[in-house]
Coordinates of C-alpha atoms and ligand atoms in Angstrom, one line a residue:
X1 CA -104.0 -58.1 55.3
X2 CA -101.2 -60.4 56.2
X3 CA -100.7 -64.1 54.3
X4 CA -103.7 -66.7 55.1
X5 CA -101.8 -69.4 57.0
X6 CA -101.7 -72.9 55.9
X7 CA -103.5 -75.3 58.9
X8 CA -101.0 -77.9 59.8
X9 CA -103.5 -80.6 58.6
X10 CA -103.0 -79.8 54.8
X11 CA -99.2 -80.4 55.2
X12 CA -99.8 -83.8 54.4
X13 CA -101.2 -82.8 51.4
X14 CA -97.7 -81.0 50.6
X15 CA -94.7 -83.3 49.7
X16 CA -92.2 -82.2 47.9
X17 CA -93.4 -84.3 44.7
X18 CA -97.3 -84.6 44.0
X19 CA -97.4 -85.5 40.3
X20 CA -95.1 -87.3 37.7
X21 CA -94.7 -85.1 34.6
X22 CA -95.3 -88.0 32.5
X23 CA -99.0 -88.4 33.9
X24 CA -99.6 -84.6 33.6
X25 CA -98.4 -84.8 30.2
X26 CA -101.1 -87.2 28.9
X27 CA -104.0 -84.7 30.0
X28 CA -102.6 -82.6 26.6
X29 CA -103.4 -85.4 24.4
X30 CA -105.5 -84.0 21.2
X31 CA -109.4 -85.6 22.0
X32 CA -110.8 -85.5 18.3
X33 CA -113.8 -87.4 19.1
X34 CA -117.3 -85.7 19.3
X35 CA -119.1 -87.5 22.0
X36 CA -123.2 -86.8 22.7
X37 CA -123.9 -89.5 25.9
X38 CA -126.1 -89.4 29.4
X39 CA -123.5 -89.5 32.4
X40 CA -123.9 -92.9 34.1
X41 CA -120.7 -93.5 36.0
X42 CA -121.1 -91.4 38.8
X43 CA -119.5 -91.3 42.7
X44 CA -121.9 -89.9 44.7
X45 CA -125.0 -88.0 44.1
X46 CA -125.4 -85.2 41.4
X47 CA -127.5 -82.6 43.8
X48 CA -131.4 -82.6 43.0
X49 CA -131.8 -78.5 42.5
X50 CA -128.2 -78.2 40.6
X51 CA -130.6 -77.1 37.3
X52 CA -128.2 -76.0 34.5
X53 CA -125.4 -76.3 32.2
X54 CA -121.7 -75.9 32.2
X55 CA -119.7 -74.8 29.2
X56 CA -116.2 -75.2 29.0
X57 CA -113.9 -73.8 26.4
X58 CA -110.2 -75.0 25.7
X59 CA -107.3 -76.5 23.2
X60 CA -108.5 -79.7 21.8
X61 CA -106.5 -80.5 19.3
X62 CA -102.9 -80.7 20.2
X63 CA -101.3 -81.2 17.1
X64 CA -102.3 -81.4 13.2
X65 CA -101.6 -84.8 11.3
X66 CA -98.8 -85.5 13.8
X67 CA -97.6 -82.3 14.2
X68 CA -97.2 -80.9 17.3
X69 CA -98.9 -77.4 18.3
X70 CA -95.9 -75.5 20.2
X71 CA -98.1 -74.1 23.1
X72 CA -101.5 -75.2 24.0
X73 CA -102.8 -71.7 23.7
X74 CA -102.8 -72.3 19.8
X75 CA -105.0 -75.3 20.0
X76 CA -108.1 -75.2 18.2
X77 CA -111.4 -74.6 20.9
X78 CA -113.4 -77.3 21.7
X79 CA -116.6 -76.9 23.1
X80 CA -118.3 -79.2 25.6
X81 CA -121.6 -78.9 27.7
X82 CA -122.3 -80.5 30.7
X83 CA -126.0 -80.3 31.2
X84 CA -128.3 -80.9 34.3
X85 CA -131.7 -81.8 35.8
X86 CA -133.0 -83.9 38.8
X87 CA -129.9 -85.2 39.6
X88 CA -128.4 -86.1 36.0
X89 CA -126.4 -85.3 33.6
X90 CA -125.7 -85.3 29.6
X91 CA -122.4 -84.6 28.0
X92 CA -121.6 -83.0 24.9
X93 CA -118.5 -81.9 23.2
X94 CA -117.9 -80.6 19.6
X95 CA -115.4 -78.5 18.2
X96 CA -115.6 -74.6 16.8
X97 CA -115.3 -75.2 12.7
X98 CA -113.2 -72.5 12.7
X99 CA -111.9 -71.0 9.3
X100 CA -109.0 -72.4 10.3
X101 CA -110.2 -75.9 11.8
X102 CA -112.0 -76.3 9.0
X103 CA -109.2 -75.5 6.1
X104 CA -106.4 -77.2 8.7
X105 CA -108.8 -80.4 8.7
X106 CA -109.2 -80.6 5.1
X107 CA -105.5 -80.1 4.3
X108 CA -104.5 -82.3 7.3
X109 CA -101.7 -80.0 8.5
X110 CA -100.7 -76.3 10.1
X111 CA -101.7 -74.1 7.8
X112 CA -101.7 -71.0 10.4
X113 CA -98.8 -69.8 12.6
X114 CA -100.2 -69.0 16.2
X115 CA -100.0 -66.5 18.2
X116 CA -97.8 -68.8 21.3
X117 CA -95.0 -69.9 18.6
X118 CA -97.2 -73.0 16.3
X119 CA -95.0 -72.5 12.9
X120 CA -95.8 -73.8 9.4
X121 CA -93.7 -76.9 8.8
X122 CA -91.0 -75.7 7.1
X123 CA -88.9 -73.8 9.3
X124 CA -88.7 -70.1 8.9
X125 CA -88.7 -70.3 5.4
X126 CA -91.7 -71.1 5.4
X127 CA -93.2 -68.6 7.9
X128 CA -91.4 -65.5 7.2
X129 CA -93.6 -62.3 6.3
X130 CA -96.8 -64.7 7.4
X131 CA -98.6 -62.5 9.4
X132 CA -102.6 -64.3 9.3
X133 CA -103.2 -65.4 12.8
X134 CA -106.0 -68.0 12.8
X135 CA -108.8 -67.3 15.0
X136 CA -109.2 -70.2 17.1
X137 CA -112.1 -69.4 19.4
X138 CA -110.2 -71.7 21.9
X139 CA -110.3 -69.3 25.3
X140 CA -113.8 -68.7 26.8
X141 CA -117.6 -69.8 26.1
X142 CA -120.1 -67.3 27.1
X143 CA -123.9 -67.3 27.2
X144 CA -125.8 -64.2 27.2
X145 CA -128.6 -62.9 25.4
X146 CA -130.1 -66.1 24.6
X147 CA -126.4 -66.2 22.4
X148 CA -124.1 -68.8 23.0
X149 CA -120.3 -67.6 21.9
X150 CA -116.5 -69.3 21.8
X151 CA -114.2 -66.5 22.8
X152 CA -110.9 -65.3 21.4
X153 CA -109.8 -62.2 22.1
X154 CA -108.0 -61.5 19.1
X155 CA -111.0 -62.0 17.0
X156 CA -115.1 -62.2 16.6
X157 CA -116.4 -64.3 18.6
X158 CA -118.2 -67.5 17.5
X159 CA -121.8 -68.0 17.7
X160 CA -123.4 -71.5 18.4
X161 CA -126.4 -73.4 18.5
X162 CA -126.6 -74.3 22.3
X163 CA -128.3 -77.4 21.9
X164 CA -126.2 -78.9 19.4
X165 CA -122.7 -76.6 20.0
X166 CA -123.2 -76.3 15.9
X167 CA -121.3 -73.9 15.0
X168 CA -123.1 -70.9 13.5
X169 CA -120.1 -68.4 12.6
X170 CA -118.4 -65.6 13.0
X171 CA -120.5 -62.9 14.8
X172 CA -120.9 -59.2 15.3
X173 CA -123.3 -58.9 17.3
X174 CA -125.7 -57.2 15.2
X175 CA -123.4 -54.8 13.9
X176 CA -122.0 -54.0 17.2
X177 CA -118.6 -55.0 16.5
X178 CA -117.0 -54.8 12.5
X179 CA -115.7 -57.8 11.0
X180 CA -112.2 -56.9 11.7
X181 CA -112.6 -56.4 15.4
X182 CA -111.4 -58.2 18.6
X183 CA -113.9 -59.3 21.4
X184 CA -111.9 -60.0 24.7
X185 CA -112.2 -63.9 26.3
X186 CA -112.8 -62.1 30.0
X187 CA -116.1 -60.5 29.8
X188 CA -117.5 -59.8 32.9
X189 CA -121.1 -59.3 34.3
X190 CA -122.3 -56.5 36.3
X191 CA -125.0 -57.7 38.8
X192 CA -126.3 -54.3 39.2
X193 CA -128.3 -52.7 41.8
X194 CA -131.0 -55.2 43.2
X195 CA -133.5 -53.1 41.1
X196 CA -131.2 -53.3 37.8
X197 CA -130.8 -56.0 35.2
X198 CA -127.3 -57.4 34.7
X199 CA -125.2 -56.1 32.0
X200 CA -122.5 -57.6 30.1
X201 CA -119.6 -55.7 29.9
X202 CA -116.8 -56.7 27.4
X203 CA -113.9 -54.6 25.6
X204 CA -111.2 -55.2 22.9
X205 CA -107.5 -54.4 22.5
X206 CA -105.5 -53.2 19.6
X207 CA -102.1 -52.4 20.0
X208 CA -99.0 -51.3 18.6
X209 CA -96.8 -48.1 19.8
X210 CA -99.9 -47.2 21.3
X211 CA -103.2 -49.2 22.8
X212 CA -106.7 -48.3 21.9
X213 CA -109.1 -49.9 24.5
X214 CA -113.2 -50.1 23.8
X215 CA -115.3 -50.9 26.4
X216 CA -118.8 -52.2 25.6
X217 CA -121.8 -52.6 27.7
X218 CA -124.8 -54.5 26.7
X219 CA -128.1 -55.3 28.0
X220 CA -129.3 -58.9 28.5
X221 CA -131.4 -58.2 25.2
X222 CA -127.6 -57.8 23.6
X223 CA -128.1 -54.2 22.9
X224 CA -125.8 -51.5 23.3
X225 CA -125.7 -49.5 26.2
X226 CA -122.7 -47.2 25.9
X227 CA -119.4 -47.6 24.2
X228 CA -116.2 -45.8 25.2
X229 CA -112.8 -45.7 23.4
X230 CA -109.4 -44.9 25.5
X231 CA -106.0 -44.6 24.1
X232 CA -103.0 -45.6 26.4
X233 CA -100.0 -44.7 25.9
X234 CA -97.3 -47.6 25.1
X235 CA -97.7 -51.6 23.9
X236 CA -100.1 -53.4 26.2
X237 CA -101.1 -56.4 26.6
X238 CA -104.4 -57.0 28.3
X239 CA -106.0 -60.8 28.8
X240 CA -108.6 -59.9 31.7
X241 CA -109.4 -56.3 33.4
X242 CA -112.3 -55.8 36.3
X243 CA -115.4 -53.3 36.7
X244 CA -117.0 -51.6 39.7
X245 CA -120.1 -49.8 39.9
X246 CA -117.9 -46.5 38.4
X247 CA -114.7 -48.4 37.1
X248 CA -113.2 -50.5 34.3
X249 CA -109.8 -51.1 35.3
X250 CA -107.2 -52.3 33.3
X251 CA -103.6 -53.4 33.9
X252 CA -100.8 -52.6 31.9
X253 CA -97.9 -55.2 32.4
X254 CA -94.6 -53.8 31.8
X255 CA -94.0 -56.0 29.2
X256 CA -92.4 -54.5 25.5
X257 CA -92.8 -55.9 22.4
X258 CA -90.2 -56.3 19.9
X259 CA -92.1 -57.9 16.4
X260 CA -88.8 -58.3 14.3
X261 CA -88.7 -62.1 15.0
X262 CA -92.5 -62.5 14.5
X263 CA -92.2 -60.8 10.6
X264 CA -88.9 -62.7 10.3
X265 CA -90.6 -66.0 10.9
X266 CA -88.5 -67.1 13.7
X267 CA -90.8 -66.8 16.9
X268 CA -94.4 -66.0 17.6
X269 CA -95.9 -63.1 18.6
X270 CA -96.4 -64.4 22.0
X271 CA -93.1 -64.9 22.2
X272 CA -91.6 -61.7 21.2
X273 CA -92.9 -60.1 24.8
X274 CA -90.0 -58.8 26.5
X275 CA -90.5 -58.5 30.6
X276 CA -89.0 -55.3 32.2
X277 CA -88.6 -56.0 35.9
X278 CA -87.2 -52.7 35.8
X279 CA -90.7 -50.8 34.9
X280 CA -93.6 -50.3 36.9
X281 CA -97.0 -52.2 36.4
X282 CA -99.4 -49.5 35.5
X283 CA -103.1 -49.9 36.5
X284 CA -105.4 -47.4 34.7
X285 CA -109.0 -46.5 35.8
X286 CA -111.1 -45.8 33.4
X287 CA -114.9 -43.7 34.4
X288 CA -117.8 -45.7 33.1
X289 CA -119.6 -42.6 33.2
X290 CA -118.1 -38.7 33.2
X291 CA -114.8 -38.3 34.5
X292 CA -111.1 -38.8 34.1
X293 CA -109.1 -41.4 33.4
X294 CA -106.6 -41.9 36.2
X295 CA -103.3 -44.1 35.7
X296 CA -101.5 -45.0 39.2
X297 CA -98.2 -47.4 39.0
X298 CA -97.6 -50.4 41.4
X299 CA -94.3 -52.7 41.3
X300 CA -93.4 -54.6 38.3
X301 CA -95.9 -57.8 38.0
X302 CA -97.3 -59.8 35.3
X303 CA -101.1 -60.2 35.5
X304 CA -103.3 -62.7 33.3
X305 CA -106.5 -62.8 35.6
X306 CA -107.8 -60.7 38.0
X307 CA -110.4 -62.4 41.1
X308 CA -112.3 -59.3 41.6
X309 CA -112.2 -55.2 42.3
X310 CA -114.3 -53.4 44.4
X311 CA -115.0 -49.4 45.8
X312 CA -114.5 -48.8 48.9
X313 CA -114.3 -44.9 50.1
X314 CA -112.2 -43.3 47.6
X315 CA -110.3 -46.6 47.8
X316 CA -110.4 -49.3 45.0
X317 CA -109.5 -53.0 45.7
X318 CA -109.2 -55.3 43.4
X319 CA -107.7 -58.5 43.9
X320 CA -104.9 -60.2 41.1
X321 CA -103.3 -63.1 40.5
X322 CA -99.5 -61.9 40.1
X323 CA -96.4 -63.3 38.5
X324 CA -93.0 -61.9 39.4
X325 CA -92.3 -61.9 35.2
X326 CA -94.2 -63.2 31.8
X327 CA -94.0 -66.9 32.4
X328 CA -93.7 -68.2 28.7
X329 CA -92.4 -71.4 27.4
X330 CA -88.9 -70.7 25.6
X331 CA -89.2 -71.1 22.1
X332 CA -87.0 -74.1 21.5
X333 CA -88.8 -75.8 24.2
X334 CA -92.0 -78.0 23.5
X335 CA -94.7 -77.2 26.4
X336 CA -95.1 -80.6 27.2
X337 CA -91.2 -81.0 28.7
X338 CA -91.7 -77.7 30.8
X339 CA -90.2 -77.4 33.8
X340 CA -92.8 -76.5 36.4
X341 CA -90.2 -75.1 38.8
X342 CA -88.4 -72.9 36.6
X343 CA -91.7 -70.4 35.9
X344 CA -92.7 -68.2 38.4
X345 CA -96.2 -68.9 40.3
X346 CA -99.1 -67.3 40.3
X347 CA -100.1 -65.4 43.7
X348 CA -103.0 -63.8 45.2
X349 CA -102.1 -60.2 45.5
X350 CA -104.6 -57.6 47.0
X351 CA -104.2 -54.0 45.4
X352 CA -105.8 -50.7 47.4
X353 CA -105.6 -48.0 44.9
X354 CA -106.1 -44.8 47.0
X355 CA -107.7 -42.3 44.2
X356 CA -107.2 -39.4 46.5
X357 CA -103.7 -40.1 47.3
X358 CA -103.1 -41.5 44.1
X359 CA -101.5 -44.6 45.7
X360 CA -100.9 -47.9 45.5
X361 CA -99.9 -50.3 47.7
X362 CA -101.0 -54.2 47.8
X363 CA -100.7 -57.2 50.0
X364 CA -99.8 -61.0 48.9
X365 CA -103.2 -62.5 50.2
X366 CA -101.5 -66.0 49.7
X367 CA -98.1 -67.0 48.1
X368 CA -99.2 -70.1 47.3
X369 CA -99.3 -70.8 43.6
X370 CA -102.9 -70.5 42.2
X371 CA -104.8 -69.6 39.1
X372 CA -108.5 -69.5 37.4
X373 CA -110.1 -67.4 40.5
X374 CA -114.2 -68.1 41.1
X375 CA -116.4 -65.9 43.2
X376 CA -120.3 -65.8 44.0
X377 CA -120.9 -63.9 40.4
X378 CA -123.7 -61.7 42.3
X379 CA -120.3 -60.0 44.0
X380 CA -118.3 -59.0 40.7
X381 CA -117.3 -55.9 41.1
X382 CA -119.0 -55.6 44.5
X383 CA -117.4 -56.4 48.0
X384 CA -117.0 -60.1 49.0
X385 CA -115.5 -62.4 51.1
X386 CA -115.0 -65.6 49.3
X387 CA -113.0 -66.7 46.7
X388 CA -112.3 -70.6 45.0
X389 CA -109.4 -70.9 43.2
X390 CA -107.2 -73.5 41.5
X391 CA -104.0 -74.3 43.3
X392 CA -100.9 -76.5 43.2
X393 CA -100.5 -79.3 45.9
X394 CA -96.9 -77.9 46.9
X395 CA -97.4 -75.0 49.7
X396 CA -94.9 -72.9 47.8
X397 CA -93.4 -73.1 44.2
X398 CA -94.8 -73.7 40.8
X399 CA -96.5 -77.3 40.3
X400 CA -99.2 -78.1 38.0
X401 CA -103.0 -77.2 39.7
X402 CA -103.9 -80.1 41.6
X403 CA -106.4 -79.2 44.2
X404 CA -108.8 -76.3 45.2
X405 CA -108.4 -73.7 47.5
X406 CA -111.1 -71.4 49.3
X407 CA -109.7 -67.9 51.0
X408 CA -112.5 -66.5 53.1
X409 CA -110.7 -63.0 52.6
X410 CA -112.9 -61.7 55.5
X411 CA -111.4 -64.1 58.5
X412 CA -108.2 -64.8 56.3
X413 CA -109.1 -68.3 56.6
X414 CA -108.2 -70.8 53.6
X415 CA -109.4 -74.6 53.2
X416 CA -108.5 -77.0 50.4
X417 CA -109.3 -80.1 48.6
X418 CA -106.7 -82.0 46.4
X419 CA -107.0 -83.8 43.8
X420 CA -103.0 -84.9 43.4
X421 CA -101.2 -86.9 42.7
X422 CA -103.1 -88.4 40.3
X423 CA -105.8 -85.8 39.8
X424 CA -105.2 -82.1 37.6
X425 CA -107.4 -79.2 37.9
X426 CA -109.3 -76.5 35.6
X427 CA -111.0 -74.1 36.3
X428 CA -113.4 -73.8 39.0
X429 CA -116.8 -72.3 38.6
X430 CA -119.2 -71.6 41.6
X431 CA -123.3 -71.7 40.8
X432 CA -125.5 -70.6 44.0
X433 CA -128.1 -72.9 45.6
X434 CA -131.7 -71.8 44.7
X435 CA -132.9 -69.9 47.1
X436 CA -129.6 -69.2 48.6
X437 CA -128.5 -66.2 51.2
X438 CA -125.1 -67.0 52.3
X439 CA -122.5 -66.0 49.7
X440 CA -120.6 -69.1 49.3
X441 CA -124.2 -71.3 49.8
X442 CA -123.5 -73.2 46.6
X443 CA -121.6 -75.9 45.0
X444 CA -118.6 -75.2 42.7
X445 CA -118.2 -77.6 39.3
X446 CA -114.9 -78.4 38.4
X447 CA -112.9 -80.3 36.0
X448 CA -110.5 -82.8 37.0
X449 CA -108.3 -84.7 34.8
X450 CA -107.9 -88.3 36.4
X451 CA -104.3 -89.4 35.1
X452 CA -105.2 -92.8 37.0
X453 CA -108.0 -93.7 33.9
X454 CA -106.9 -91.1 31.6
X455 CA -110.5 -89.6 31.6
X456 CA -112.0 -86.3 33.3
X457 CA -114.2 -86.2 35.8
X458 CA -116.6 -83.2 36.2
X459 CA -116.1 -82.8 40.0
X460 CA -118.8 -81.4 42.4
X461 CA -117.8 -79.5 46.0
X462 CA -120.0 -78.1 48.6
X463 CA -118.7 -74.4 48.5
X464 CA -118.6 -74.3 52.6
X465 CA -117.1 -77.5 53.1
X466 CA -114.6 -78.3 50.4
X467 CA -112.5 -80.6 52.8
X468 CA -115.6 -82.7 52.6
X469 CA -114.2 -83.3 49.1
X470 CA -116.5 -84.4 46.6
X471 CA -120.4 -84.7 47.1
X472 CA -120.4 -85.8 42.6
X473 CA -117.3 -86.7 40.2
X474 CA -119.2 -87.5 37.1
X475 CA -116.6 -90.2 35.2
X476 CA -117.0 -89.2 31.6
X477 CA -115.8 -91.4 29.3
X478 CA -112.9 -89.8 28.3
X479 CA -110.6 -86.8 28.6
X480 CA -110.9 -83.4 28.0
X481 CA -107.6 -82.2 27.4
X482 CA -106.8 -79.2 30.1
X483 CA -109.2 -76.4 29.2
X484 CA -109.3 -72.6 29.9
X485 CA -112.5 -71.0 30.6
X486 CA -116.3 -71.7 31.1
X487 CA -119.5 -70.4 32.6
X488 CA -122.4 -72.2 34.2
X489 CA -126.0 -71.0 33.3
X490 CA -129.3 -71.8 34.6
X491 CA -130.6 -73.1 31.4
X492 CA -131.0 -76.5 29.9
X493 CA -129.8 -76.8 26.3
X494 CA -130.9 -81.2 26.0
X495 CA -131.2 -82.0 22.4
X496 CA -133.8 -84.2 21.9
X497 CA -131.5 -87.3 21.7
X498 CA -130.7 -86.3 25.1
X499 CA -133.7 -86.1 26.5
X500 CA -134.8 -89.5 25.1
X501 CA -131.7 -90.9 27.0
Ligands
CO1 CO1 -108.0 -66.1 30.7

């Protein structure tokens, strides 16, 4: 596949300065408000059959009495629901009470060092030999099993009470996981075969000189199907991985870690990572049922999030967002001042893994910089043709995510909406229309930070005409400071407050 080409009508969209860093700055401002209200400024019209709600998970709080976290990642997750019915809409947001939000909250400063460089006041003095990572549940927010959890995948998750986002604790899962185990942010659902129920499939990491990988699959009556453990050899580390029908696939950045400044105090963990553009990216395949477990090596690339993967022959594709190194904020250098241009982008890359050849090669689908892929979820780990993802307003280069960008990877075709140069993107999500056959028939739900009012906007898009722009932006009444990751699910979770409203 060759790069999708960029229509001439976008360029306008593209000049060399979309956004002041000052007005992206603000959207990382800690919201400590809890908020329970009916959405009644909105543009547009909220579509009649969009029946559901949409959970997003990210950083709320920026700082602790004053002082500042020193990445967002460490933030403590915040919760907040977006609900749905006959053409409204309730919001919600509350935050995970944590162990550590809870203790942090009651002292009124950083008690925890995190995992993206946060220190204890103090200086090193004060962090050296402190090895307790908070568990922040910050990353993802998944409902499955009639069980609504904030992800973290260095940790349990935590359960919540879907109406309220109460927080319930610290789960296993009915004893599926042990109270010192990790539960990965990037779960991912397995449609199945028309005749099949869905399963969830989820793994954990632990690694030191070498990386022991679980991989759990569960029913939608959370029980176990199967567990399998793999060892790989090496440090690893793993945010996301994709499935197929036969495959869990993980990738194996050629990163190294070196812990000395970590126990010493001096850096976090996150930040002891060292990039070797001189090593190979290894991608191991892993059987879901019998088999072996294969290990092919592409060029050196740094992988967060993958789109998709999917079989085809004895081929596997699978479809990556790629950076040319680890793009992490130096340690001496607070988030907020980053400079955009000087981290690499994130790309669309398209690996073909040819299991009889044992090859790899791969194509850059699009160099523009993009992030936080969405697909029709009845296509994970199946074949498709169309994915959404969040993209800067530049053509080329790293910029903050101002816009969104469909690839129809079938007619290498792209169109965009943007939202610059006031507006800043999360992540997309795309929910089906009832009833629908086409696979991008549906609307996709996005958050857009509105620098112009300081206040997010839960944006709706037609799926098949995005250039359309907006058929819904919901004003809330505030920001949400730049989140991660979410889901949308059919269900309606109104308290009964809400439904008085
Ligand atoms: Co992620």
């Amino acid at each position: 596949m060759t790069s999708v080409q960029t229509p001439s009508s976008q360029n306008a969209l593209e000049r060399s300065s979309t956004y002041t860093i000052a007005e992206w700055q603000r959207g990382y401002e800690s919201l400590n408000q809890e908020y329970s209200y009916p959405i009644t400024e909105v543009e547009g019209e909220i579509p009649a059959g969009l029946t559901g709600t949409l959970f997003r998970n990210g950083p709320g709080r920026l700082e602790v009495n004053g002082d500042r976290l020193h990445h967002p990642f460490d933030g403590d997750g915040m919760i907040s629901a977006v609900s749905f019915r006959d053409g409204k809409a309730w919001f919600r947001n509350r935050y995970v009470r944590t162990e550590g939000y809870l203790a942090e909250t009651a002292a009124g400063k950083i008690l925890y060092r995190g995992v993206f460089g946060t220190q204890k006041p103090g200086g090193w003095l004060a962090n050296i030999f402190d090895l307790k990572l908070k568990n922040i549940a910050n990353t993802s927010v998944l409902y499955w099993g009639n069980r609504l959890t904030a992800l973290w995948e260095a940790g349990l998750p935590h359960e919540l009470e879907p109406h309220t986002l109460e927080t319930l604790g610290p789960s296993t899962l009915d004893d599926i996981l042990k109270a010192q185990d990790a539960w990965s942010a990037h779960p991912r659902i397995d449609p199945g075969a028309p005749d099949e129920a869905p399963r969830l499939i989820n793994f954990s990491v632990k690694s030191a000189l070498s990386t022991q990988v679980v991989v759990y699959e569960l029913n939608p009556q959370n029980e176990l199907l199967q567990q399998k453990s793999f060892t790989i050899p090496g440090f690893a580390f793993i945010h996301d991985f994709v499935i197929t029908p036969n495959y869990y696939i993980f990738f194996q950045n050629p990163v190294t870690l070196n812990p000395l400044p970590f126990v010493l105090g001096l850096r976090g963990a996150g930040q002891c990572l060292d990039f070797r553009a001189d090593q190979p990216t290894k991608v191991w395949i892993l059987p879901r049922g019998e088999g072996e477990v294969q290990m092919l090596e592409t060029e050196s690339c740094f992988v967060f999030h993958h789109a998709n993967a999917y079989e085809a022959g004895q081929e596997l594709v699978i479809d990556s967002i790629c950076y040319a190194n680890f793009p992490i904020v130096d340690p001496d250098t607070e988030f907020r001042e980053i400079d955009f241009s000087s981290l690499p982008e994130g790309q669309l890359w398209r690996f073909h893994l040819d299991l009889a050849a044992k090859t790899v090669r791969h194509d850059v689908i699009t160099t523009r910089c993009c992030e936080f892929p969405a697909l029709n979820p009845q296509h994970s780990g199946r074949p498709y043709r169309f994915v959404v993802l969040a993209t800067a307003a530049i053509a080329s280069g790293n910029a903050p995510l101002q816009g969104l960008l469909k690839l129809d990877l079938q007619e290498q075709t792209q169109s965009m909406w943007s939202a610059a140069p006031k507006g800043f993107v999360g992540e997309p999500l795309f929910v089906a229309k009832p009833d629908a056959v086409a696979e991008d028939d549906g609307w996709i739900l996005c958050p857009v930070y509105d620098s112009a009012h300081h206040r997010t906007d839960i944006v709706i898009l037609n799926a098949q005409n995005l250039e359309a722009g907006p058929i819904a932006r919901l004003h809330l009444q505030h920001h949400i400071p730049y989140g991660l990751h979410g889901c949308f699910v059919p269900d309606l979770f109104l308290a009964e407050s809400d439904d008085a409203a």
